[in-house]
C-alpha cells in the first residue's frame, strides 16, 4: 500500500500530464496481475470494480471517529487539520502522522478490509477500518482514506489511467480505451492489456460486457435522418431494468446496467437459463409480467434491491427477460456480426417463457416510424428503440446505430446534490431534493431544480437514511450530499433562471423514479437542457413554427398518443 501511496503522491505532485502518466505507468508495470487489477481500480478512486456493489456505506462521521480515536487528537485539533486541507485523505494522513505502526500492508489486505467494511453493518463497519489504519504508514493511510472516500484529488482522470496502462505495456491508448469499453472495468482492462488480450470483439463469458446505449431523438424524421439508412428496425422501449445474462455449463450469471452481479435477484431467470441448451450471452430488459401483461415499473421496483426473493414475492411480481440481443453463442462472439444476423441466431434458439424476444418491426419512412410509435404508445410503452439492422454491437457507446424515441417532453436523469428537511407532514425527513445535470464543458455538476413530489413515504424514509450517510456538509436545515443518487425527473417546462448555476430551472419537477441502475456519469447534460429549452420553451423560431405546422411533429398533451396515426 505504501508503494501505491508513493506513486499516488508523485502523480499528485506534478501538474504535467505526461509526467503523471509516466510515473503511474512505471508503478503499474512493476505489479503482478492481482495487484495491477487492484491498483488500477484504486487509482480511479474506487474501492471496487464494477461487478461488486460498490458502496462501502461508511459515512464521514464514522471515518472521523476512527481517525480521532487512533490519533488521540481532540475535535478542535482535527478540525484545524481538516481546514488546512479540505480533503479527507490529506486530513487523515496528517492527523495520523506518528500515531500508527507503519507496517508493510499489501493491496490484497487493503482490499480484504474494504470488503469487510462493505459487508459489515452499521457501527461494526468501523472496526475493520480502525484495524487497517492503525497498521498503515500515515502516507498509506492517507491514500487508503482517499480510496474509501472515493476522492483521490491527485489530478488523475480515468483517461490518464488508461494512458498510463497504454504506456506501461506499450499499447496504443485507443486500444486500451476499446478494451475498457468492453470490460467496463479498469482493473480487468489493465490485466488484459498487460497480456496482450486486446482483441476487442472477444467476449469472455461471466465477464460482463458494457451495454450498448442509444442516443435520444425527438421526432421520427430526426430518427430517420440521423440513422441514414433506408430501412430501420424498431423495438418497443420496455420500461424495466437492463440485464445481461451469461450461461454456460450449468453456470448462470446476470448483470445489471452498471455491471453489478444481480443473479440472486431473479431466481426464475437464472433457473430457467439452465435449460437453455446453448452457451449464450443475452442482452435484454427485465420486466414484471403476469398473465401475458407487462406490469408497471412500480411493481418491478418491489423486487429490486431485495437481498432475498421469497416465493411470495416471486408469485406476486413474476419477471420475464425480454431479449433484444445475442452477443455470444456456443463459443462464438457475435459483437461484430450485424444486428440482422444476431437476431436471426437469437430467433433460431426458440427460447420460451420467462424469456421473450423484443417485438420487432421494420420501417422504411418517417411516416412508418410515426405509425409504429403511436401503436407502441397505445400498447403502453414509453417509446420506441430504432436500430440499424446492419450495425455491430458497440459496447459502452451511445452512438447512432441505436436511437431512442421517447415522448416529446423527455424526462431528465439528474443527480441529487443537496437535500432539505421537510415541513408539516414531512417533518423529520429529508424530502426536498436539489438536483443537477452535468456541464460537459467544465465537468462540473450544475443545479437545475428542486423536487419534492413523486416518492412514497416509505421511499422518502429510506432516502433519508441514505442521505444522512452521504452528507458532506451539514448546514442544519439543509445538507450537501455526495452526488450519487440519480433520479429521473419529469417537469412542465424549462425557464431561464438566475437561481441555479446552470442558468436554467425546471418548472414543477416531479420524481418519476430513483435510478439506482444508472451511474452518475450517465446523467443528462446542460447541453441537453439547453437543447430542450430552445426546442420547446425558447422564443418561437421560424423553424419551430414550421415544425408544428407541418406533420409529422410532436404533439404535446398527456394521455393521448403524441403522434397522429397516418397510414
Ligand atoms: P435510457 O435509460 O433512457 O438511456 O434508455 C436506454 C435504456 O432503454 C436501455 O439501457 C435499456 O435498459 C432500455 N431498453 C428498453 N427497451 C429496449 C430495447 N428494445 N433495446 C435496447 N434498450 C432498451
XYZ file of C-alpha atoms and ligand atoms in Angstrom:
590
model
C 0.000 0.000 0.000
C 2.921 2.312 0.680
C 4.212 1.903 -2.891
C 0.726 2.692 -4.141
C 0.608 5.776 -1.926
C 4.054 6.924 -3.082
C 3.051 6.532 -6.718
C -0.187 8.400 -5.991
C 1.687 11.182 -4.210
C 4.116 11.515 -7.130
C 1.202 11.722 -9.560
C -0.418 14.377 -7.391
C 2.883 16.211 -7.044
C 3.114 17.211 -10.697
C 0.650 19.047 -12.864
C 2.220 17.833 -16.129
C 0.016 15.101 -17.553
C 2.888 13.401 -19.345
C 4.780 13.140 -16.084
C 1.698 11.824 -14.259
C 1.301 9.157 -16.922
C 4.990 8.235 -16.810
C 5.053 7.842 -13.030
C 1.888 5.792 -12.944
C 2.979 3.634 -15.891
C 6.244 2.753 -14.116
C 4.330 1.761 -10.996
C 1.724 -0.317 -12.853
C 4.439 -2.097 -14.815
C 6.014 -3.272 -11.549
C 2.915 -5.133 -10.368
C 1.727 -8.734 -10.523
C -1.685 -9.297 -12.117
C -3.820 -9.206 -8.979
C -2.168 -6.101 -7.613
C -2.303 -4.492 -11.037
C -6.056 -5.034 -11.075
C -6.427 -3.575 -7.579
C -4.098 -0.627 -8.134
C -5.792 0.440 -11.369
C -9.186 0.419 -9.666
C -7.953 2.212 -6.539
C -6.191 4.862 -8.641
C -9.508 5.863 -10.176
C -10.762 6.465 -6.633
C -12.944 3.395 -6.354
C -12.768 0.746 -3.692
C -14.163 -1.953 -6.004
C -14.515 -2.938 -9.635
C -17.975 -2.599 -11.141
C -19.155 -6.169 -10.590
C -19.343 -5.670 -6.820
C -21.862 -3.472 -5.119
C -19.576 -0.529 -4.764
C -20.934 1.335 -1.789
C -18.973 0.956 1.399
C -21.753 2.574 3.380
C -19.222 4.291 5.588
C -20.055 7.898 6.345
C -17.864 10.804 7.204
C -18.777 10.629 10.882
C -17.631 7.000 11.255
C -14.412 7.830 9.485
C -13.715 10.849 11.643
C -14.408 8.903 14.833
C -11.888 6.250 13.818
C -9.213 8.784 12.864
C -9.937 10.686 16.083
C -9.576 7.537 18.189
C -6.286 6.430 16.621
C -4.720 9.866 16.624
C -5.799 10.758 20.134
C -6.394 14.321 18.921
C -9.346 16.350 20.125
C -12.065 17.734 17.852
C -10.540 21.202 17.622
C -7.232 19.803 16.516
C -8.892 17.515 13.971
C -10.933 20.389 12.587
C -7.884 22.624 12.364
C -6.095 19.979 10.294
C -9.159 19.462 8.124
C -9.472 23.176 7.384
C -5.863 23.171 6.254
C -6.516 20.507 3.607
C -10.272 20.354 2.944
C -9.589 16.814 1.815
C -10.390 13.708 3.825
C -7.326 11.715 2.779
C -4.850 14.530 3.351
C -6.521 15.272 6.652
C -6.291 11.647 7.818
C -2.664 11.437 6.638
C -1.598 14.398 8.730
C -3.777 13.548 11.721
C -2.241 10.076 11.899
C 1.388 11.093 11.489
C 3.493 9.380 14.145
C 0.452 7.604 15.543
C 0.367 4.392 13.518
C 2.523 1.297 13.313
C 3.993 1.780 9.798
C 3.596 -1.868 8.859
C 4.018 -3.176 5.372
C 0.428 -3.866 4.271
C -0.348 -5.427 0.899
C -3.004 -4.197 -1.545
C -4.701 -7.560 -1.047
C -5.064 -6.839 2.654
C -6.462 -3.393 1.920
C -8.940 -4.938 -0.492
C -9.963 -7.528 2.100
C -10.547 -4.732 4.617
C -12.701 -2.804 2.151
C -14.713 -5.961 1.606
C -15.086 -6.419 5.368
C -16.313 -2.831 5.697
C -18.747 -3.321 2.839
C -20.261 -6.458 4.293
C -20.490 -5.355 7.916
C -23.478 -3.428 9.117
C -23.842 -0.079 10.834
C -21.453 0.615 13.666
C -19.443 -2.563 13.103
C -18.037 -1.067 9.876
C -15.632 0.986 11.971
C -13.702 -1.970 13.425
C -12.029 -3.257 10.219
C -11.236 0.310 9.213
C -9.602 1.074 12.534
C -7.569 -2.115 12.429
C -6.274 -1.237 8.972
C -5.483 2.404 9.656
C -3.608 1.526 12.841
C -1.265 -0.704 10.861
C -0.607 1.616 7.925
C 2.159 4.151 7.385
C 0.457 7.596 7.522
C 1.142 8.168 3.825
C -0.512 4.819 3.035
C -3.385 5.717 5.389
C -3.772 8.991 3.518
C -4.326 7.100 0.281
C -6.465 4.391 1.859
C -8.826 7.128 3.041
C -8.797 8.720 -0.409
C -9.927 5.403 -1.898
C -12.506 4.890 0.842
C -13.969 8.346 0.327
C -13.756 7.918 -3.480
C -11.898 11.186 -3.777
C -8.318 10.860 -4.934
C -7.830 14.524 -5.797
C -4.451 13.957 -7.406
C -5.456 15.251 -10.833
C -5.867 11.788 -12.274
C -8.788 11.223 -14.601
C -9.841 7.808 -15.835
C -8.407 8.860 -19.209
C -4.976 9.313 -17.639
C -5.117 5.893 -16.010
C -5.906 4.476 -19.461
C -2.942 6.395 -20.873
C -0.681 5.034 -18.126
C -1.806 1.458 -18.855
C -1.054 2.079 -22.529
C 2.407 3.381 -21.733
C 3.141 0.647 -19.193
C 2.515 -2.138 -21.676
C 3.380 -0.462 -24.972
C -0.109 -0.469 -26.492
C -1.834 2.479 -28.247
C -4.200 4.269 -25.883
C -7.067 3.917 -28.383
C -6.825 0.158 -27.943
C -6.809 0.445 -24.165
C -9.950 2.569 -24.403
C -11.638 -0.006 -26.599
C -10.824 -2.839 -24.201
C -12.112 -0.665 -21.368
C -15.346 -0.032 -23.274
C -15.928 -3.743 -23.439
C -14.945 -4.696 -19.914
C -16.206 -1.562 -18.163
C -13.580 -2.386 -15.545
C -10.269 -0.529 -15.467
C -8.607 -3.292 -13.414
C -9.598 -6.044 -15.817
C -8.580 -3.763 -18.690
C -5.083 -3.323 -17.247
C -4.589 -7.072 -16.881
C -5.911 -7.831 -20.372
C -3.679 -5.180 -21.932
C -0.660 -6.454 -19.995
C -1.151 -9.895 -21.522
C -1.850 -8.551 -24.988
C -5.507 -9.598 -24.908
C -6.638 -6.583 -26.829
C -8.884 -8.253 -29.369
C -11.962 -6.142 -28.752
C -14.505 -8.370 -30.386
C -13.737 -11.090 -27.864
C -16.314 -11.868 -25.275
C -15.447 -13.848 -22.169
C -18.493 -15.373 -20.591
C -19.088 -14.302 -16.987
C -17.046 -11.165 -17.539
C -19.778 -8.540 -18.112
C -19.684 -6.542 -21.330
C -20.563 -2.853 -21.192
C -24.019 -2.263 -22.535
C -24.602 -0.627 -25.884
C -26.565 2.577 -25.399
C -28.901 4.646 -27.526
C -28.918 8.332 -28.433
C -32.135 10.287 -27.907
C -34.098 11.740 -30.814
C -37.212 13.882 -30.613
C -39.046 13.038 -33.811
C -39.383 10.190 -36.264
C -37.967 12.379 -39.025
C -34.899 13.123 -36.954
C -34.554 9.433 -36.175
C -34.580 8.516 -39.816
C -32.241 11.308 -40.812
C -29.707 10.514 -38.105
C -29.638 6.828 -38.854
C -29.081 7.482 -42.533
C -30.416 4.050 -43.531
C -33.170 3.108 -45.950
C -34.682 0.582 -43.618
C -34.623 0.739 -39.873
C -35.734 -1.725 -37.261
C -37.881 -0.785 -34.322
C -38.392 -2.418 -30.972
C -40.566 -1.334 -28.074
C -38.710 0.658 -25.447
C -39.519 -1.517 -22.465
C -39.623 0.155 -19.102
C -37.817 -2.278 -16.850
C -34.204 -2.806 -15.887
C -31.417 -3.685 -18.263
C -29.934 -7.129 -17.815
C -27.176 -9.242 -19.300
C -27.479 -12.989 -18.911
C -24.448 -15.278 -19.267
C -24.922 -19.025 -19.400
C -22.561 -21.950 -19.986
C -22.002 -25.390 -18.457
C -24.550 -25.204 -15.687
C -23.441 -21.738 -14.586
C -25.627 -18.629 -14.913
C -24.821 -15.034 -14.045
C -26.899 -11.917 -14.528
C -25.528 -8.373 -14.549
C -27.241 -5.022 -14.200
C -26.720 -1.887 -16.249
C -23.833 -0.812 -14.042
C -22.269 -4.278 -14.453
C -23.065 -5.489 -10.952
C -23.990 -9.100 -10.484
C -27.715 -9.479 -9.860
C -28.226 -13.227 -10.312
C -29.911 -13.744 -6.958
C -32.494 -11.012 -7.623
C -34.095 -13.026 -10.430
C -34.035 -16.716 -9.493
C -36.663 -17.643 -12.083
C -34.454 -16.287 -14.879
C -31.354 -17.981 -13.512
C -33.218 -21.252 -13.009
C -34.695 -21.347 -16.492
C -31.411 -20.363 -18.123
C -30.045 -23.740 -17.001
C -32.388 -25.338 -19.540
C -31.284 -23.234 -22.498
C -29.099 -25.925 -24.009
C -26.688 -23.381 -25.556
C -23.876 -21.207 -24.269
C -25.243 -17.695 -24.583
C -24.865 -14.075 -23.624
C -28.203 -12.251 -23.863
C -28.793 -8.518 -23.620
C -32.316 -7.546 -22.631
C -34.688 -5.890 -20.207
C -36.222 -7.480 -17.106
C -39.921 -6.673 -16.770
C -42.553 -7.515 -14.217
C -45.007 -9.600 -16.215
C -48.122 -11.530 -15.258
C -50.744 -13.338 -17.361
C -49.200 -12.101 -20.588
C -49.267 -8.475 -19.450
C -46.417 -6.163 -18.542
C -46.832 -4.722 -15.051
C -45.912 -1.169 -14.179
C -42.319 -0.337 -13.327
C -43.557 0.488 -9.866
C -44.362 -3.201 -9.332
C -40.952 -4.316 -10.552
C -39.426 -1.945 -8.027
C -40.756 -4.152 -5.236
C -38.330 -6.786 -6.380
C -35.305 -4.648 -6.917
C -32.758 -4.266 -4.203
C -34.116 -7.220 -2.220
C -31.411 -9.450 -0.850
C -33.715 -12.443 -0.653
C -36.545 -13.082 -3.060
C -39.229 -15.077 -1.288
C -41.599 -17.320 -3.203
C -44.487 -15.000 -2.211
C -42.708 -12.123 -3.886
C -41.977 -14.245 -6.942
C -45.667 -15.060 -7.234
C -46.753 -11.524 -6.599
C -44.348 -9.933 -9.068
C -43.135 -12.526 -11.595
C -40.481 -11.348 -14.014
C -39.517 -12.108 -17.601
C -36.452 -11.212 -19.630
C -37.268 -9.574 -22.940
C -34.205 -10.347 -25.023
C -33.173 -7.969 -27.772
C -29.619 -9.037 -28.461
C -27.353 -12.057 -28.579
C -23.642 -11.347 -28.064
C -22.256 -14.855 -27.817
C -23.421 -18.258 -28.944
C -21.719 -21.617 -28.368
C -18.137 -20.407 -28.357
C -18.660 -17.679 -30.925
C -18.514 -13.965 -30.018
C -21.062 -12.048 -32.114
C -20.240 -8.386 -31.395
C -19.042 -7.746 -34.924
C -21.932 -9.521 -36.626
C -24.699 -7.218 -37.900
C -27.817 -6.980 -35.742
C -29.717 -8.775 -38.525
C -27.548 -11.872 -38.067
C -27.548 -11.688 -34.261
C -31.328 -11.558 -34.305
C -31.547 -14.473 -36.773
C -29.420 -16.610 -34.452
C -31.459 -15.464 -31.451
C -34.718 -16.458 -33.119
C -33.161 -19.819 -34.006
C -32.769 -20.642 -30.299
C -36.533 -20.922 -29.869
C -36.476 -19.686 -26.276
C -39.651 -19.864 -24.177
C -41.097 -18.250 -21.065
C -39.688 -16.489 -18.989
C -37.577 -15.489 -21.968
C -39.338 -13.434 -24.630
C -37.989 -11.722 -27.720
C -38.387 -7.985 -28.240
C -41.162 -7.134 -30.674
C -39.520 -6.207 -33.947
C -40.891 -4.168 -36.828
C -39.342 -2.608 -39.883
C -39.863 0.992 -41.024
C -38.961 2.410 -44.411
C -40.048 6.031 -43.891
C -40.575 8.562 -41.098
C -44.331 8.132 -41.576
C -43.918 4.418 -40.943
C -41.949 5.171 -37.810
C -44.622 7.587 -36.626
C -47.281 4.938 -37.032
C -45.266 2.333 -35.126
C -44.516 4.900 -32.433
C -48.203 5.696 -31.995
C -49.013 1.972 -31.821
C -46.347 1.335 -29.236
C -47.649 4.189 -27.102
C -51.151 2.710 -27.416
C -49.715 -0.508 -26.071
C -48.478 1.460 -23.090
C -44.730 1.615 -23.749
C -42.807 4.787 -23.129
C -41.260 4.924 -26.550
C -39.512 3.186 -29.347
C -35.971 1.995 -29.961
C -34.808 2.486 -33.520
C -31.928 0.252 -34.598
C -29.807 -0.122 -37.677
C -30.100 -3.799 -38.721
C -26.633 -3.697 -40.261
C -24.884 -2.394 -37.134
C -22.416 -4.284 -34.930
C -22.796 -4.274 -31.147
C -20.603 -1.491 -29.811
C -20.236 -1.888 -26.036
C -20.452 1.217 -23.904
C -21.186 3.507 -26.809
C -24.046 5.863 -27.214
C -23.848 6.014 -30.992
C -26.275 6.461 -33.839
C -26.849 2.756 -34.532
C -29.398 2.714 -31.701
C -31.744 5.639 -31.180
C -34.484 6.101 -28.632
C -37.631 7.952 -29.495
C -39.458 8.890 -26.308
C -42.394 11.152 -25.568
C -41.687 14.647 -26.861
C -41.110 16.122 -23.441
C -38.408 13.784 -22.344
C -37.647 13.312 -18.705
C -34.181 14.148 -17.434
C -31.835 11.986 -15.424
C -30.265 14.140 -12.731
C -28.198 13.701 -9.590
C -29.115 14.944 -6.120
C -26.594 17.462 -4.749
C -28.368 18.775 -1.648
C -31.359 17.881 0.490
C -33.537 19.735 2.968
C -35.673 18.756 5.914
C -39.366 18.762 5.046
C -42.193 20.649 6.723
C -45.615 19.689 8.076
C -46.350 16.074 7.198
C -42.785 15.727 6.016
C -41.242 16.995 9.225
C -38.261 14.938 10.340
C -37.468 13.511 6.915
C -35.209 14.759 4.165
C -37.768 15.317 1.445
C -36.708 18.278 -0.703
C -34.027 17.416 -3.199
C -31.925 19.866 -5.184
C -30.596 18.211 -8.295
C -28.044 18.860 -11.009
C -27.089 17.950 -14.541
C -23.546 17.713 -15.874
C -21.892 20.654 -17.594
C -19.651 18.790 -20.023
C -17.652 21.931 -20.796
C -16.324 22.172 -17.233
C -17.060 18.657 -15.965
C -18.960 20.212 -13.061
C -22.436 19.468 -11.801
C -24.809 22.417 -12.080
C -28.130 22.595 -10.291
C -31.297 22.862 -12.379
C -34.093 22.453 -9.893
C -35.577 21.173 -6.707
C -38.181 18.426 -6.390
C -40.367 17.353 -3.503
C -43.015 15.175 -5.047
C -43.145 11.774 -6.641
C -41.803 9.478 -3.930
C -43.833 7.454 -1.461
C -43.425 7.983 2.310
C -41.560 4.689 2.539
C -39.167 5.751 -0.207
C -38.587 9.106 1.466
C -37.817 7.406 4.775
C -35.338 5.133 3.039
C -33.762 8.051 1.167
C -33.449 9.995 4.428
C -31.218 7.290 5.886
C -29.217 7.182 2.695
C -28.734 10.940 2.520
C -27.700 11.097 6.172
C -24.937 8.628 5.386
C -23.638 10.538 2.372
C -23.806 14.044 3.819
C -20.649 16.026 3.189
C -21.771 19.283 4.771
C -24.457 19.637 7.412
C -25.908 23.129 7.328
C -28.681 22.477 9.783
C -31.776 22.927 7.645
C -30.022 21.579 4.576
C -27.323 19.078 3.792
C -24.920 18.965 0.898
C -24.674 15.331 -0.132
C -22.267 13.307 -2.182
C -23.650 13.386 -5.729
C -24.526 9.745 -6.191
C -28.316 9.413 -6.093
C -29.636 9.523 -9.657
C -33.279 10.452 -10.228
C -35.433 10.570 -13.299
C -37.486 13.762 -13.154
C -40.429 14.900 -15.247
C -41.302 18.594 -15.495
C -43.697 21.000 -17.130
C -41.308 23.437 -18.675
C -37.851 24.969 -18.518
C -37.146 28.591 -17.676
C -34.084 30.759 -17.660
C -33.185 31.394 -14.064
C -30.509 33.159 -12.102
C -31.183 30.994 -9.077
C -29.186 27.988 -10.227
C -25.632 27.781 -11.539
C -26.905 26.172 -14.736
C -28.837 29.311 -15.714
C -31.979 27.190 -16.043
C -34.720 25.968 -13.754
C -37.124 23.106 -14.388
C -40.685 24.099 -13.540
C -42.783 21.763 -11.408
C -40.296 18.935 -11.391
C -41.500 15.637 -10.008
C -39.564 12.478 -9.364
C -40.546 9.687 -11.714
C -38.231 7.194 -10.093
C -34.931 6.589 -8.402
C -32.448 5.380 -10.974
C -30.144 3.190 -8.936
C -29.339 1.378 -12.155
C -27.854 4.466 -13.764
C -24.320 5.632 -12.972
C -23.815 9.328 -12.248
C -21.526 9.613 -15.281
C -24.547 8.969 -17.469
C -26.882 11.668 -16.193
C -28.195 14.272 -18.618
C -26.112 17.255 -19.574
C -26.527 21.002 -19.532
C -26.458 20.915 -23.340
C -29.484 18.663 -23.304
C -31.334 21.081 -21.014
C -30.396 23.956 -23.318
C -31.482 21.936 -26.346
C -34.881 21.133 -24.811
C -35.266 24.738 -23.766
C -34.543 26.005 -27.274
C -36.774 23.435 -28.833
C -39.846 23.780 -26.673
C -39.683 26.832 -24.492
C -37.434 29.399 -26.097
C -38.814 32.153 -28.316
C -40.582 30.620 -31.331
C -38.380 30.498 -34.364
C -39.345 30.069 -37.972
C -38.101 26.522 -37.891
C -40.047 25.733 -34.782
C -43.275 27.115 -36.189
C -42.955 25.190 -39.408
C -42.234 22.059 -37.421
C -45.510 22.408 -35.590
C -47.396 23.255 -38.745
C -46.098 20.548 -40.999
C -46.554 16.944 -39.956
C -45.084 14.768 -38.736
C -44.208 16.513 -35.499
C -44.680 16.021 -31.821
C -47.944 16.998 -30.210
C -47.973 17.848 -26.557
C -50.558 16.855 -24.021
C -50.732 13.898 -21.771
C -52.936 10.897 -22.125
C -53.136 10.800 -25.887
C -50.684 9.430 -28.404
C -48.221 12.197 -29.193
C -48.256 11.349 -32.894
C -51.332 11.092 -35.050
C -51.682 7.830 -36.888
C -51.052 8.378 -40.560
C -51.143 5.488 -42.958
P -32.346 5.351 -21.171
O -32.343 4.592 -19.887
O -33.417 6.382 -21.244
O -30.969 5.870 -21.532
O -32.726 4.336 -22.345
C -31.938 3.245 -22.665
C -32.454 2.027 -21.960
O -33.665 1.569 -22.541
C -31.560 0.846 -22.117
O -30.475 0.882 -21.245
C -32.482 -0.316 -21.817
O -32.492 -0.559 -20.417
C -33.842 0.210 -22.193
N -34.490 -0.524 -23.306
C -35.788 -0.837 -23.304
N -36.123 -1.494 -24.414
C -35.011 -1.623 -25.161
C -34.729 -2.213 -26.422
N -35.674 -2.802 -27.162
N -33.447 -2.134 -26.888
C -32.482 -1.530 -26.152
N -32.683 -0.958 -24.943
C -33.939 -0.997 -24.442
